[in-house]
Amino acid sequence: MKGPTAGMAALALAAGLLTACGSSSDDASGPVEITWWHGQTELQAKVIEELAAEYSKAHPDVKITPAVGSTNVDDMLQKVQAVLAGGKAPDIAYMYGTWMPNLARNPKVYDLAATVKAPGFGWDDFWPSERAVSEVNGKVVGVPALVDNLAVIYNKKLFDAAGLPYPSKDWTWDDFRAAAKKLTGGGVYGTAYPVTGLEDTVWRFWPMIWQQGGSILTPDGKKSAFNTPQAAQALDLWTAMAQQDKSVYLDQNGEKFVPLFQSGKIGMIAAAPYALLDIIDHKISYGVQVLPGYNGNHETVAGPDNWVVFDNGSRRAKAAAEFLTWLTRPEQDARWSLGLGNLPLRKATTALPAYQKFVKDFPGIDVFTANLENAKQARPPLPAYPEFSEKVGNAIAQSLVGGTPAQQSLTKAATEADAVLGRSR
């Protein structure tokens, strides 16, 4: 999920999607033309053009036509909403995973359940966190287009200068705090936290709840369950680091902490694998380690994005689904995912020689791949999740920036989040 803060307007947009009434075209003869909105630019678009041309050449009855759709994926849902109303929806579009619950309710979104469960697709070869995001109430809303997770990237030079050992696989959150404190000084922060109050704030906090056996929601999904002493203790740790240790760079817009890490001003960041591309370009001596844990649990959070098919008639929908089946096979996955510095979408891809080269080119990327096994849970598949998340994000920001005790912030957030859940039923 390259834009975890995006999609917060999804709830409102979904209402428009539900009422959209585009017409369908289903030509009875001639090549099937599939419009593929990818939302990518430059290098990514070039790879997409190559894959589309190759598939079209091998399948003369199908013409895949790539199009940007939206130059910023953040705007893709809104753009699709607009064209649905005009009856000219793309056949395939790149969509954030956080949009899946809203998209699942739209009858124009093609159910890919039969596609992924067909012999040869290998649905079980995708990591559970990817499948969990794709499947909403039995409907397979999309197939994975990108998968990531959170791990800690650290600056080896700063660790060496501080006389600190590099983080180990079994490190704890207390170890993390101690390291951050020792790294801080001389214009360097030990770590950073984006305090935008949006999803980029929240998805960094959920693993600390899961690691302690906690949940985001009650089992029936009707109430929040994050307001626990364990969660408050976790948030208090970050608050103490920010307010007492002064070891946390609090990023108000969420766009500065990675560049600061690249310039050697931050010792550790919790980041997704795509951050490595720029870090390598900046020639930082870095290492990658799983998130710190509680009681040996190093659970993380994943943010898969999906290819979603829109039903423009059975012939086009079927052709689009068949194309996605081809696109997500290991050989094509290696070209699309690994070629662009992203994690493999499926386990079989790691057995290809291309993956060995990938690990060589991106040191530490294998830690992120292995970390997909620590992505055991998905964020709740709630249409109201964006608003729900915003309440929690505000609470985290209030504690880290303002020093509000965590229990007070989380209690207020739980009350507000329960109201959101109540209105959404």
GROMACS .gro file of C-alpha atoms in nm:
model
  425
    1MET     CA    1   0.000   0.000   0.000
    2LYS     CA    2   0.206   0.284  -0.126
    3GLY     CA    3  -0.037   0.542  -0.005
    4PRO     CA    4  -0.164   0.426   0.333
    5THR     CA    5  -0.309   0.767   0.406
    6ALA     CA    6  -0.522   0.754   0.098
    7GLY     CA    7  -0.875   0.634   0.083
    8MET     CA    8  -1.009   0.826   0.378
    9ALA     CA    9  -1.284   0.963   0.156
   10ALA     CA   10  -1.375   0.613   0.047
   11LEU     CA   11  -1.686   0.593   0.258
   12ALA     CA   12  -1.845   0.892   0.094
   13LEU     CA   13  -1.732   0.785  -0.249
   14ALA     CA   14  -1.874   0.441  -0.201
   15ALA     CA   15  -2.219   0.586  -0.174
   16GLY     CA   16  -2.171   0.729  -0.521
   17LEU     CA   17  -2.043   0.398  -0.651
   18LEU     CA   18  -2.346   0.221  -0.521
   19THR     CA   19  -2.577   0.447  -0.712
   20ALA     CA   20  -2.371   0.457  -1.030
   21CYS     CA   21  -2.554   0.316  -1.327
   22GLY     CA   22  -2.318   0.273  -1.618
   23SER     CA   23  -2.421   0.069  -1.917
   24SER     CA   24  -2.243  -0.248  -2.018
   25SER     CA   25  -2.110  -0.339  -2.356
   26ASP     CA   26  -2.057  -0.700  -2.451
   27ASP     CA   27  -1.973  -0.725  -2.818
   28ALA     CA   28  -2.069  -1.063  -2.955
   29SER     CA   29  -1.785  -1.088  -3.204
   30GLY     CA   30  -1.437  -0.961  -3.277
   31PRO     CA   31  -1.145  -0.925  -3.037
   32VAL     CA   32  -1.232  -0.842  -2.681
   33GLU     CA   33  -1.087  -0.506  -2.582
   34ILE     CA   34  -0.984  -0.474  -2.219
   35THR     CA   35  -0.905  -0.134  -2.072
   36TRP     CA   36  -0.650  -0.159  -1.791
   37TRP     CA   37  -0.617   0.139  -1.558
   38HIS     CA   38  -0.296   0.109  -1.367
   39GLY     CA   39  -0.232   0.449  -1.206
   40GLN     CA   40   0.143   0.406  -1.254
   41THR     CA   41   0.396   0.632  -1.419
   42GLU     CA   42   0.727   0.603  -1.603
   43LEU     CA   43   0.911   0.278  -1.524
   44GLN     CA   44   0.603   0.100  -1.392
   45ALA     CA   45   0.399   0.203  -1.694
   46LYS     CA   46   0.667   0.073  -1.928
   47VAL     CA   47   0.656  -0.271  -1.768
   48ILE     CA   48   0.278  -0.269  -1.792
   49GLU     CA   49   0.291  -0.177  -2.161
   50GLU     CA   50   0.528  -0.468  -2.225
   51LEU     CA   51   0.312  -0.717  -2.039
   52ALA     CA   52  -0.004  -0.600  -2.217
   53ALA     CA   53   0.160  -0.624  -2.559
   54GLU     CA   54   0.294  -0.972  -2.486
   55TYR     CA   55  -0.042  -1.102  -2.372
   56SER     CA   56  -0.227  -0.944  -2.664
   57LYS     CA   57   0.019  -1.097  -2.911
   58ALA     CA   58  -0.022  -1.442  -2.760
   59HIS     CA   59  -0.400  -1.405  -2.745
   60PRO     CA   60  -0.520  -1.257  -3.077
   61ASP     CA   61  -0.880  -1.262  -2.955
   62VAL     CA   62  -0.795  -1.021  -2.672
   63LYS     CA   63  -0.652  -0.670  -2.687
   64ILE     CA   64  -0.524  -0.530  -2.359
   65THR     CA   65  -0.511  -0.151  -2.363
   66PRO     CA   66  -0.323   0.001  -2.068
   67ALA     CA   67  -0.413   0.350  -1.954
   68VAL     CA   68  -0.299   0.554  -1.657
   69GLY     CA   69  -0.656   0.618  -1.544
   70SER     CA   70  -0.534   0.842  -1.264
   71THR     CA   71  -0.178   0.967  -1.225
   72ASN     CA   72  -0.222   0.938  -0.848
   73VAL     CA   73  -0.376   0.617  -0.720
   74ASP     CA   74  -0.518   0.821  -0.433
   75ASP     CA   75  -0.767   0.957  -0.689
   76MET     CA   76  -0.846   0.625  -0.860
   77LEU     CA   77  -1.166   0.550  -0.671
   78GLN     CA   78  -1.305   0.894  -0.743
   79LYS     CA   79  -1.206   0.865  -1.108
   80VAL     CA   80  -1.372   0.525  -1.141
   81GLN     CA   81  -1.683   0.660  -0.976
   82ALA     CA   82  -1.703   0.933  -1.236
   83VAL     CA   83  -1.669   0.702  -1.534
   84LEU     CA   84  -1.908   0.447  -1.390
   85ALA     CA   85  -2.172   0.717  -1.387
   86GLY     CA   86  -2.094   0.781  -1.754
   87GLY     CA   87  -2.109   0.413  -1.847
   88LYS     CA   88  -1.744   0.384  -1.952
   89ALA     CA   89  -1.578   0.202  -1.667
   90PRO     CA   90  -1.238   0.041  -1.720
   91ASP     CA   91  -1.232  -0.338  -1.718
   92ILE     CA   92  -0.947  -0.350  -1.467
   93ALA     CA   93  -0.829  -0.086  -1.222
   94TYR     CA   94  -0.560  -0.065  -0.954
   95MET     CA   95  -0.727  -0.010  -0.618
   96TYR     CA   96  -0.605   0.030  -0.260
   97GLY     CA   97  -0.680  -0.260  -0.029
   98THR     CA   98  -0.855  -0.027   0.215
   99TRP     CA   99  -1.121   0.032  -0.050
  100MET     CA  100  -1.219  -0.336  -0.078
  101PRO     CA  101  -1.504  -0.330   0.178
  102ASN     CA  102  -1.668  -0.043  -0.005
  103LEU     CA  103  -1.612  -0.193  -0.348
  104ALA     CA  104  -1.754  -0.527  -0.234
  105ARG     CA  105  -2.099  -0.370  -0.207
  106ASN     CA  106  -2.098  -0.248  -0.565
  107PRO     CA  107  -2.271  -0.479  -0.813
  108LYS     CA  108  -2.048  -0.349  -1.093
  109VAL     CA  109  -1.745  -0.505  -0.923
  110TYR     CA  110  -1.695  -0.853  -1.069
  111ASP     CA  111  -1.667  -1.139  -0.821
  112LEU     CA  112  -1.337  -1.317  -0.886
  113ALA     CA  113  -1.412  -1.609  -0.652
  114ALA     CA  114  -1.447  -1.861  -0.934
  115THR     CA  115  -1.127  -1.729  -1.093
  116VAL     CA  116  -0.903  -1.766  -0.789
  117LYS     CA  117  -1.049  -2.102  -0.691
  118ALA     CA  118  -1.005  -2.250  -1.038
  119PRO     CA  119  -0.747  -2.529  -1.073
  120GLY     CA  120  -0.410  -2.382  -1.157
  121PHE     CA  121  -0.463  -2.035  -1.016
  122GLY     CA  122  -0.292  -2.126  -0.689
  123TRP     CA  123  -0.485  -1.899  -0.452
  124ASP     CA  124  -0.323  -2.069  -0.154
  125ASP     CA  125   0.016  -1.967  -0.292
  126PHE     CA  126  -0.065  -1.607  -0.198
  127TRP     CA  127   0.006  -1.505   0.162
  128PRO     CA  128  -0.295  -1.513   0.397
  129SER     CA  129  -0.285  -1.136   0.453
  130GLU     CA  130  -0.332  -1.081   0.079
  131ARG     CA  131  -0.624  -1.321   0.057
  132ALA     CA  132  -0.784  -1.171   0.368
  133VAL     CA  133  -0.789  -0.824   0.213
  134SER     CA  134  -0.921  -0.952  -0.120
  135GLU     CA  135  -1.211  -1.152   0.024
  136VAL     CA  136  -1.502  -0.958   0.172
  137ASN     CA  137  -1.803  -1.157   0.294
  138GLY     CA  138  -1.730  -1.436   0.047
  139LYS     CA  139  -1.679  -1.207  -0.251
  140VAL     CA  140  -1.331  -1.190  -0.402
  141VAL     CA  141  -1.314  -0.822  -0.485
  142GLY     CA  142  -0.973  -0.823  -0.649
  143VAL     CA  143  -0.647  -1.011  -0.690
  144PRO     CA  144  -0.320  -0.881  -0.544
  145ALA     CA  145  -0.131  -0.615  -0.737
  146LEU     CA  146   0.115  -0.518  -0.463
  147VAL     CA  147   0.190  -0.640  -0.115
  148ASP     CA  148   0.402  -0.488   0.157
  149ASN     CA  149   0.445  -0.490   0.534
  150LEU     CA  150   0.614  -0.293   0.808
  151ALA     CA  151   0.962  -0.371   0.937
  152VAL     CA  152   1.235  -0.156   1.088
  153ILE     CA  153   1.506  -0.011   0.863
  154TYR     CA  154   1.805   0.111   1.061
  155ASN     CA  155   2.117   0.315   0.988
  156LYS     CA  156   2.420   0.096   1.058
  157LYS     CA  157   2.658   0.392   1.068
  158LEU     CA  158   2.459   0.560   1.346
  159PHE     CA  159   2.437   0.234   1.540
  160ASP     CA  160   2.813   0.188   1.512
  161ALA     CA  161   2.879   0.546   1.625
  162ALA     CA  162   2.655   0.493   1.930
  163GLY     CA  163   2.821   0.162   2.014
  164LEU     CA  164   2.493  -0.020   1.975
  165PRO     CA  165   2.453  -0.377   1.849
  166TYR     CA  166   2.225  -0.408   1.550
  167PRO     CA  167   1.863  -0.510   1.626
  168SER     CA  168   1.810  -0.885   1.658
  169LYS     CA  169   1.513  -1.100   1.554
  170ASP     CA  170   1.399  -1.131   1.914
  171TRP     CA  171   1.419  -0.766   2.016
  172THR     CA  172   1.147  -0.608   2.225
  173TRP     CA  173   0.978  -0.269   2.234
  174ASP     CA  174   1.183  -0.186   2.543
  175ASP     CA  175   1.495  -0.263   2.339
  176PHE     CA  176   1.361  -0.033   2.068
  177ARG     CA  177   1.306   0.252   2.315
  178ALA     CA  178   1.652   0.208   2.467
  179ALA     CA  179   1.817   0.209   2.124
  180ALA     CA  180   1.624   0.517   2.011
  181LYS     CA  181   1.727   0.704   2.326
  182LYS     CA  182   2.093   0.620   2.279
  183LEU     CA  183   2.087   0.717   1.910
  184THR     CA  184   1.937   1.059   1.987
  185GLY     CA  185   2.159   1.365   2.002
  186GLY     CA  186   2.365   1.596   1.785
  187GLY     CA  187   2.075   1.666   1.551
  188VAL     CA  188   1.985   1.297   1.521
  189TYR     CA  189   1.658   1.142   1.634
  190GLY     CA  190   1.646   0.779   1.734
  191THR     CA  191   1.329   0.717   1.538
  192ALA     CA  192   1.022   0.887   1.389
  193TYR     CA  193   0.645   0.862   1.384
  194PRO     CA  194   0.403   1.021   1.135
  195VAL     CA  195   0.134   1.200   1.336
  196THR     CA  196  -0.100   1.297   1.055
  197GLY     CA  197  -0.388   1.126   1.230
  198LEU     CA  198  -0.457   0.934   0.912
  199GLU     CA  199  -0.405   0.567   0.829
  200ASP     CA  200  -0.029   0.611   0.807
  201THR     CA  201  -0.046   0.689   1.179
  202VAL     CA  202  -0.278   0.403   1.266
  203TRP     CA  203  -0.135   0.107   1.075
  204ARG     CA  204   0.189   0.145   1.270
  205PHE     CA  205  -0.001   0.097   1.596
  206TRP     CA  206  -0.221  -0.207   1.520
  207PRO     CA  207   0.068  -0.458   1.535
  208MET     CA  208   0.141  -0.359   1.895
  209ILE     CA  209  -0.216  -0.457   1.985
  210TRP     CA  210  -0.207  -0.784   1.789
  211GLN     CA  211   0.132  -0.878   1.936
  212GLN     CA  212  -0.026  -0.872   2.283
  213GLY     CA  213  -0.322  -1.086   2.178
  214GLY     CA  214  -0.555  -0.791   2.145
  215SER     CA  215  -0.804  -0.706   1.874
  216ILE     CA  216  -0.928  -0.400   1.691
  217LEU     CA  217  -1.294  -0.504   1.712
  218THR     CA  218  -1.510  -0.729   1.927
  219PRO     CA  219  -1.577  -1.072   1.770
  220ASP     CA  220  -1.920  -0.962   1.646
  221GLY     CA  221  -1.766  -0.654   1.482
  222LYS     CA  222  -2.010  -0.419   1.652
  223LYS     CA  223  -1.778  -0.250   1.900
  224SER     CA  224  -1.419  -0.136   1.917
  225ALA     CA  225  -1.182  -0.352   2.122
  226PHE     CA  226  -0.859  -0.150   2.109
  227ASN     CA  227  -0.916   0.037   2.435
  228THR     CA  228  -0.730  -0.204   2.661
  229PRO     CA  229  -0.461  -0.156   2.926
  230GLN     CA  230  -0.217  -0.336   2.698
  231ALA     CA  231  -0.288  -0.097   2.410
  232ALA     CA  232  -0.260   0.200   2.643
  233GLN     CA  233   0.075   0.069   2.763
  234ALA     CA  234   0.194   0.046   2.404
  235LEU     CA  235   0.084   0.399   2.323
  236ASP     CA  236   0.231   0.527   2.649
  237LEU     CA  237   0.565   0.384   2.540
  238TRP     CA  238   0.562   0.598   2.227
  239THR     CA  239   0.437   0.898   2.425
  240ALA     CA  240   0.722   0.863   2.673
  241MET     CA  241   0.971   0.835   2.390
  242ALA     CA  242   0.832   1.151   2.231
  243GLN     CA  243   0.775   1.358   2.545
  244GLN     CA  244   1.044   1.238   2.790
  245ASP     CA  245   1.321   1.088   2.581
  246LYS     CA  246   1.276   1.333   2.293
  247SER     CA  247   1.392   1.047   2.072
  248VAL     CA  248   1.103   1.057   1.822
  249TYR     CA  249   1.081   1.293   1.527
  250LEU     CA  250   0.709   1.370   1.508
  251ASP     CA  251   0.630   1.414   1.141
  252GLN     CA  252   0.326   1.638   1.107
  253ASN     CA  253   0.265   1.567   0.739
  254GLY     CA  254   0.418   1.221   0.713
  255GLU     CA  255   0.645   1.316   0.425
  256LYS     CA  256   0.965   1.423   0.599
  257PHE     CA  257   1.080   1.129   0.809
  258VAL     CA  258   1.198   0.911   0.523
  259PRO     CA  259   1.406   1.190   0.362
  260LEU     CA  260   1.551   1.264   0.706
  261PHE     CA  261   1.646   0.898   0.743
  262GLN     CA  262   1.808   0.914   0.400
  263SER     CA  263   2.016   1.211   0.515
  264GLY     CA  264   2.137   1.030   0.828
  265LYS     CA  265   1.927   1.230   1.074
  266ILE     CA  266   1.712   0.941   1.201
  267GLY     CA  267   1.840   0.609   1.330
  268MET     CA  268   1.542   0.377   1.278
  269ILE     CA  269   1.214   0.397   1.088
  270ALA     CA  270   0.925   0.156   1.063
  271ALA     CA  271   0.872   0.143   0.690
  272ALA     CA  272   0.748  -0.066   0.401
  273PRO     CA  273   0.988  -0.229   0.151
  274TYR     CA  274   0.939   0.029  -0.121
  275ALA     CA  275   1.134   0.274   0.097
  276LEU     CA  276   1.448   0.077   0.015
  277LEU     CA  277   1.459   0.208  -0.342
  278ASP     CA  278   1.538   0.564  -0.237
  279ILE     CA  279   1.750   0.457   0.060
  280ILE     CA  280   1.977   0.260  -0.172
  281ASP     CA  281   1.997   0.560  -0.405
  282HIS     CA  282   2.114   0.771  -0.109
  283LYS     CA  283   2.388   0.516  -0.034
  284ILE     CA  284   2.287   0.469   0.330
  285SER     CA  285   2.446   0.175   0.506
  286TYR     CA  286   2.130   0.015   0.634
  287GLY     CA  287   1.992  -0.301   0.785
  288VAL     CA  288   1.639  -0.443   0.806
  289GLN     CA  289   1.482  -0.620   1.100
  290VAL     CA  290   1.131  -0.731   1.195
  291LEU     CA  291   0.927  -0.509   1.423
  292PRO     CA  292   1.011  -0.531   1.794
  293GLY     CA  293   0.774  -0.762   1.977
  294TYR     CA  294   0.594  -0.852   2.294
  295ASN     CA  295   0.653  -1.195   2.443
  296GLY     CA  296   0.824  -1.316   2.127
  297ASN     CA  297   0.538  -1.212   1.897
  298HIS     CA  298   0.663  -0.991   1.612
  299GLU     CA  299   0.337  -0.961   1.424
  300THR     CA  300   0.323  -0.691   1.158
  301VAL     CA  301   0.062  -0.538   0.931
  302ALA     CA  302   0.042  -0.577   0.554
  303GLY     CA  303  -0.114  -0.342   0.303
  304PRO     CA  304  -0.201  -0.526  -0.018
  305ASP     CA  305  -0.343  -0.338  -0.316
  306ASN     CA  306  -0.551  -0.514  -0.578
  307TRP     CA  307  -0.646  -0.537  -0.941
  308VAL     CA  308  -1.025  -0.502  -0.949
  309VAL     CA  309  -1.245  -0.608  -1.243
  310PHE     CA  310  -1.553  -0.408  -1.338
  311ASP     CA  311  -1.835  -0.593  -1.508
  312ASN     CA  312  -1.875  -0.452  -1.856
  313GLY     CA  313  -2.050  -0.762  -1.979
  314SER     CA  314  -1.972  -1.128  -1.930
  315ARG     CA  315  -1.738  -1.159  -2.229
  316ARG     CA  316  -1.515  -0.870  -2.119
  317ALA     CA  317  -1.525  -0.966  -1.753
  318LYS     CA  318  -1.424  -1.322  -1.836
  319ALA     CA  319  -1.138  -1.200  -2.056
  320ALA     CA  320  -1.021  -0.960  -1.784
  321ALA     CA  321  -1.022  -1.238  -1.525
  322GLU     CA  322  -0.824  -1.466  -1.756
  323PHE     CA  323  -0.570  -1.190  -1.812
  324LEU     CA  324  -0.527  -1.141  -1.435
  325THR     CA  325  -0.476  -1.516  -1.398
  326TRP     CA  326  -0.185  -1.488  -1.643
  327LEU     CA  327  -0.056  -1.164  -1.493
  328THR     CA  328  -0.025  -1.306  -1.141
  329ARG     CA  329   0.160  -1.624  -1.238
  330PRO     CA  330   0.511  -1.643  -1.091
  331GLU     CA  331   0.688  -1.558  -1.417
  332GLN     CA  332   0.485  -1.241  -1.470
  333ASP     CA  333   0.491  -1.164  -1.096
  334ALA     CA  334   0.870  -1.160  -1.113
  335ARG     CA  335   0.863  -0.907  -1.396
  336TRP     CA  336   0.593  -0.685  -1.243
  337SER     CA  337   0.676  -0.702  -0.870
  338LEU     CA  338   1.044  -0.781  -0.847
  339GLY     CA  339   1.134  -0.574  -1.149
  340LEU     CA  340   0.998  -0.267  -0.975
  341GLY     CA  341   1.145  -0.336  -0.632
  342ASN     CA  342   0.826  -0.473  -0.475
  343LEU     CA  343   0.778  -0.792  -0.279
  344PRO     CA  344   0.669  -1.105  -0.465
  345LEU     CA  345   0.293  -1.152  -0.468
  346ARG     CA  346   0.315  -1.527  -0.428
  347LYS     CA  347   0.543  -1.778  -0.263
  348ALA     CA  348   0.631  -1.966  -0.583
  349THR     CA  349   0.798  -1.654  -0.718
  350THR     CA  350   1.069  -1.683  -0.450
  351ALA     CA  351   1.186  -2.007  -0.612
  352LEU     CA  352   1.271  -1.835  -0.938
  353PRO     CA  353   1.629  -1.723  -1.021
  354ALA     CA  354   1.488  -1.372  -1.059
  355TYR     CA  355   1.419  -1.366  -0.685
  356GLN     CA  356   1.782  -1.447  -0.602
  357LYS     CA  357   1.892  -1.151  -0.813
  358PHE     CA  358   1.626  -0.939  -0.647
  359VAL     CA  359   1.767  -1.015  -0.302
  360LYS     CA  360   2.117  -0.934  -0.422
  361ASP     CA  361   2.006  -0.601  -0.570
  362PHE     CA  362   1.797  -0.504  -0.265
  363PRO     CA  363   1.981  -0.611   0.051
  364GLY     CA  364   1.736  -0.676   0.332
  365ILE     CA  365   1.439  -0.730   0.103
  366ASP     CA  366   1.440  -1.098   0.203
  367VAL     CA  367   1.362  -0.986   0.560
  368PHE     CA  368   1.051  -0.810   0.429
  369THR     CA  369   0.950  -1.118   0.229
  370ALA     CA  370   0.992  -1.347   0.530
  371ASN     CA  371   0.803  -1.089   0.735
  372LEU     CA  372   0.488  -1.163   0.531
  373GLU     CA  373   0.457  -1.468   0.757
  374ASN     CA  374   0.422  -1.222   1.047
  375ALA     CA  375   0.129  -1.051   0.874
  376LYS     CA  376  -0.133  -1.274   1.029
  377GLN     CA  377  -0.429  -1.040   1.047
  378ALA     CA  378  -0.591  -0.784   0.821
  379ARG     CA  379  -0.747  -0.459   0.921
  380PRO     CA  380  -1.125  -0.496   0.967
  381PRO     CA  381  -1.313  -0.523   0.635
  382LEU     CA  382  -1.547  -0.242   0.731
  383PRO     CA  383  -1.697   0.007   0.487
  384ALA     CA  384  -1.670   0.253   0.777
  385TYR     CA  385  -1.304   0.172   0.841
  386PRO     CA  386  -1.164   0.503   0.708
  387GLU     CA  387  -1.369   0.705   0.957
  388PHE     CA  388  -1.309   0.448   1.231
  389SER     CA  389  -0.935   0.468   1.169
  390GLU     CA  390  -0.938   0.847   1.177
  391LYS     CA  391  -1.066   0.845   1.536
  392VAL     CA  392  -0.776   0.623   1.642
  393GLY     CA  393  -0.526   0.828   1.443
  394ASN     CA  394  -0.634   1.144   1.620
  395ALA     CA  395  -0.593   0.973   1.957
  396ILE     CA  396  -0.238   0.862   1.875
  397ALA     CA  397  -0.147   1.210   1.757
  398GLN     CA  398  -0.293   1.370   2.070
  399SER     CA  399  -0.082   1.148   2.292
  400LEU     CA  400   0.244   1.178   2.101
  401VAL     CA  401   0.221   1.550   2.025
  402GLY     CA  402   0.023   1.676   2.322
  403GLY     CA  403   0.125   1.423   2.583
  404THR     CA  404  -0.231   1.316   2.659
  405PRO     CA  405  -0.222   0.993   2.866
  406ALA     CA  406  -0.286   0.700   2.635
  407GLN     CA  407  -0.576   0.558   2.833
  408GLN     CA  408  -0.755   0.894   2.809
  409SER     CA  409  -0.691   0.925   2.433
  410LEU     CA  410  -0.794   0.568   2.357
  411THR     CA  411  -1.109   0.584   2.570
  412LYS     CA  412  -1.224   0.893   2.381
  413ALA     CA  413  -1.136   0.730   2.048
  414ALA     CA  414  -1.326   0.412   2.140
  415THR     CA  415  -1.640   0.610   2.218
  416GLU     CA  416  -1.616   0.794   1.887
  417ALA     CA  417  -1.532   0.479   1.694
  418ASP     CA  418  -1.829   0.295   1.844
  419ALA     CA  419  -2.053   0.578   1.724
  420VAL     CA  420  -1.909   0.536   1.374
  421LEU     CA  421  -1.980   0.164   1.385
  422GLY     CA  422  -2.332   0.229   1.511
  423ARG     CA  423  -2.412   0.469   1.227
  424SER     CA  424  -2.275   0.229   0.967
  425ARG     CA  425  -2.507  -0.055   1.062
   0.00000   0.00000   0.00000
